[in-house]
Amino acid sequence: MTTVLIDGNNFYASCEQAMDPALRERPLVILSNNDGCVIARNSKAKSLKISMGQPLFKIRGTLESLGVEIRSSNYALYGDMSRRFMTLLKDHCEELEIYSIDEAFAKVKRPASKDLHLWAKNLRTLVYQSLGLPIAIGIGTNKTQAKIANHLAKTIAHHAGLFDFEVVHNSEYWLELIAIENIWGIGPKLAHWCRMKGIKNALQLRDMPSSQLKAKCGVVGLRLQSELKGISCLPIITKQKKKKETCVSKSFKHSITSLNHLKQAIATYTVLASEKLRKQQQFAGTITVFIRTSSFTPSFYSQSATERLNMHTNDTSILLATSLRLAEKVFQPNHLLRKAGVIMQDLINNDYLQLHLLQKYSCEKESRRERLMQTIDKLNKRYGRNTVTWATCGLNPKWSMRRDYLSAAATTQLTQIPIAKA
DNA sequence: TCTGGGGTCCTAGGACCC
DNA sequence: TCTGGGGTCCTAGGACCC
């Protein structure tokens, strides 16, 4: 069995293009939450040298003069496209690890001919025909090699979206082409450290003294180096691990200075976080609420408060009572708050709660509350988020996220289905 | 004026135990 | 002035990922 990494090219941009094919002919960028900065670009935008992470307010003029299309991020659409994408992949791989919204590791059997070109070509065609998404496929003996192969599949044009590390003869040549910054597991700090030591590419990293790497970044570095040498250290994880904590946090459209607005925001995030817990079939034992001002000003201020619950729960009302109390505790007037969040911690799973549940179900009030939560979740799933919510969240609050360039929830809302013109 | 959100893993160091 | 050895658990902080 060999390891592959399959991912969607320019995933968010490709999702937008799949729903509005006219965008394929135009340069296109996707913005982060709150329309903050560029987080995805299609190939036309890339060729105009629009770089990742640029704040919109700095490049708005340039984008306009170049005729670049802009979209706010539409996670309802990307999440649903991702689900469809992964479903297709599951049918064509032996094992699948969904690694992120747009990529998956998998195990694939190599045919007698050793040649996986046909398999890859068919998969690329299937995904494009079914979803309109272009993908790249990297093949190697382990995850790190598959990642590198995937990078080459995208950068070497004539490889047509596929690179098989196990069948190339001159692997050292290809490793040397991979800049140190582009290696999976090497972030900005480590890349800088490597450059200082004269290590500029994957080949040099593979061959540098292990002791130095161990001293700098522990076993993580050693594992990475071993994988470059062809030894598998990182397993494919097919069963999704239960989360240890879950967080909802967002920046505000305008700075918040009143306790009332902060409580609306914290309530809104708590409602979402509780919904997440129920979806994950988990219960929180601890809640943290945090607030912060803009990290781009010298007077940066941040504060958090934590409270342990008497009993683990995923009941929105109980969690709300606690998080609103924490909001009052952390609130400071005279600070221009830009961001706040709620973290659910000390999570336990359904099965660990059996004893509690027995107690709970013996209590009519508790089981009625469980049914109430289930009903609210169902209504919101069917008729859209916030169909039923809590009044403390506020109605159309002024601080809520900016999304000026939002496309339709074309695959998840009946009212927003695209209309084909004859 | 305006700069994302949600995670994981690892390590060091302190508190505490016998 | 001098003060053991071996262990666990927890937390904070740093690094990384997409």
GROMACS .gro file of C-alpha atoms (C1' of nucleotides) in nm, chain B residues 4-18, chain C residues 4-18:
model
   30
  426DG     C1'    1  -0.928   3.527   1.025
  427DG     C1'    2  -1.064   3.124   1.298
  428DG     C1'    3  -1.007   2.676   1.495
  429DG     C1'    4  -0.736   2.332   1.613
  430DT     C1'    5  -0.312   1.987   1.765
  431DC     C1'    6   0.120   1.834   1.967
  432DC     C1'    7   0.531   1.880   2.248
  433DT     C1'    8   0.824   2.053   2.621
  434DA     C1'    9   0.967   2.279   3.035
  435DG     C1'   10   0.883   2.380   3.482
  436DG     C1'   11   0.628   2.394   3.913
  437DA     C1'   12   0.354   2.158   4.266
  438DC     C1'   13   0.301   1.770   4.494
  439DC     C1'   14   0.359   1.275   4.638
  440DC     C1'   15   0.620   0.902   4.897
  444DG     C1'   16   1.762   1.247   4.785
  445DG     C1'   17   1.556   1.019   4.423
  446DG     C1'   18   1.195   0.911   4.148
  447DG     C1'   19   0.764   0.978   4.000
  448DT     C1'   20   0.289   1.204   3.837
  449DC     C1'   21  -0.004   1.569   3.710
  450DC     C1'   22  -0.105   2.015   3.550
  451DT     C1'   23  -0.032   2.445   3.305
  452DA     C1'   24   0.173   2.780   3.008
  453DG     C1'   25   0.395   2.872   2.611
  454DG     C1'   26   0.575   2.778   2.167
  455DA     C1'   27   0.560   2.569   1.744
  456DC     C1'   28   0.297   2.395   1.380
  457DC     C1'   29  -0.125   2.293   1.054
  458DC     C1'   30  -0.511   2.447   0.715
   0.00000   0.00000   0.00000
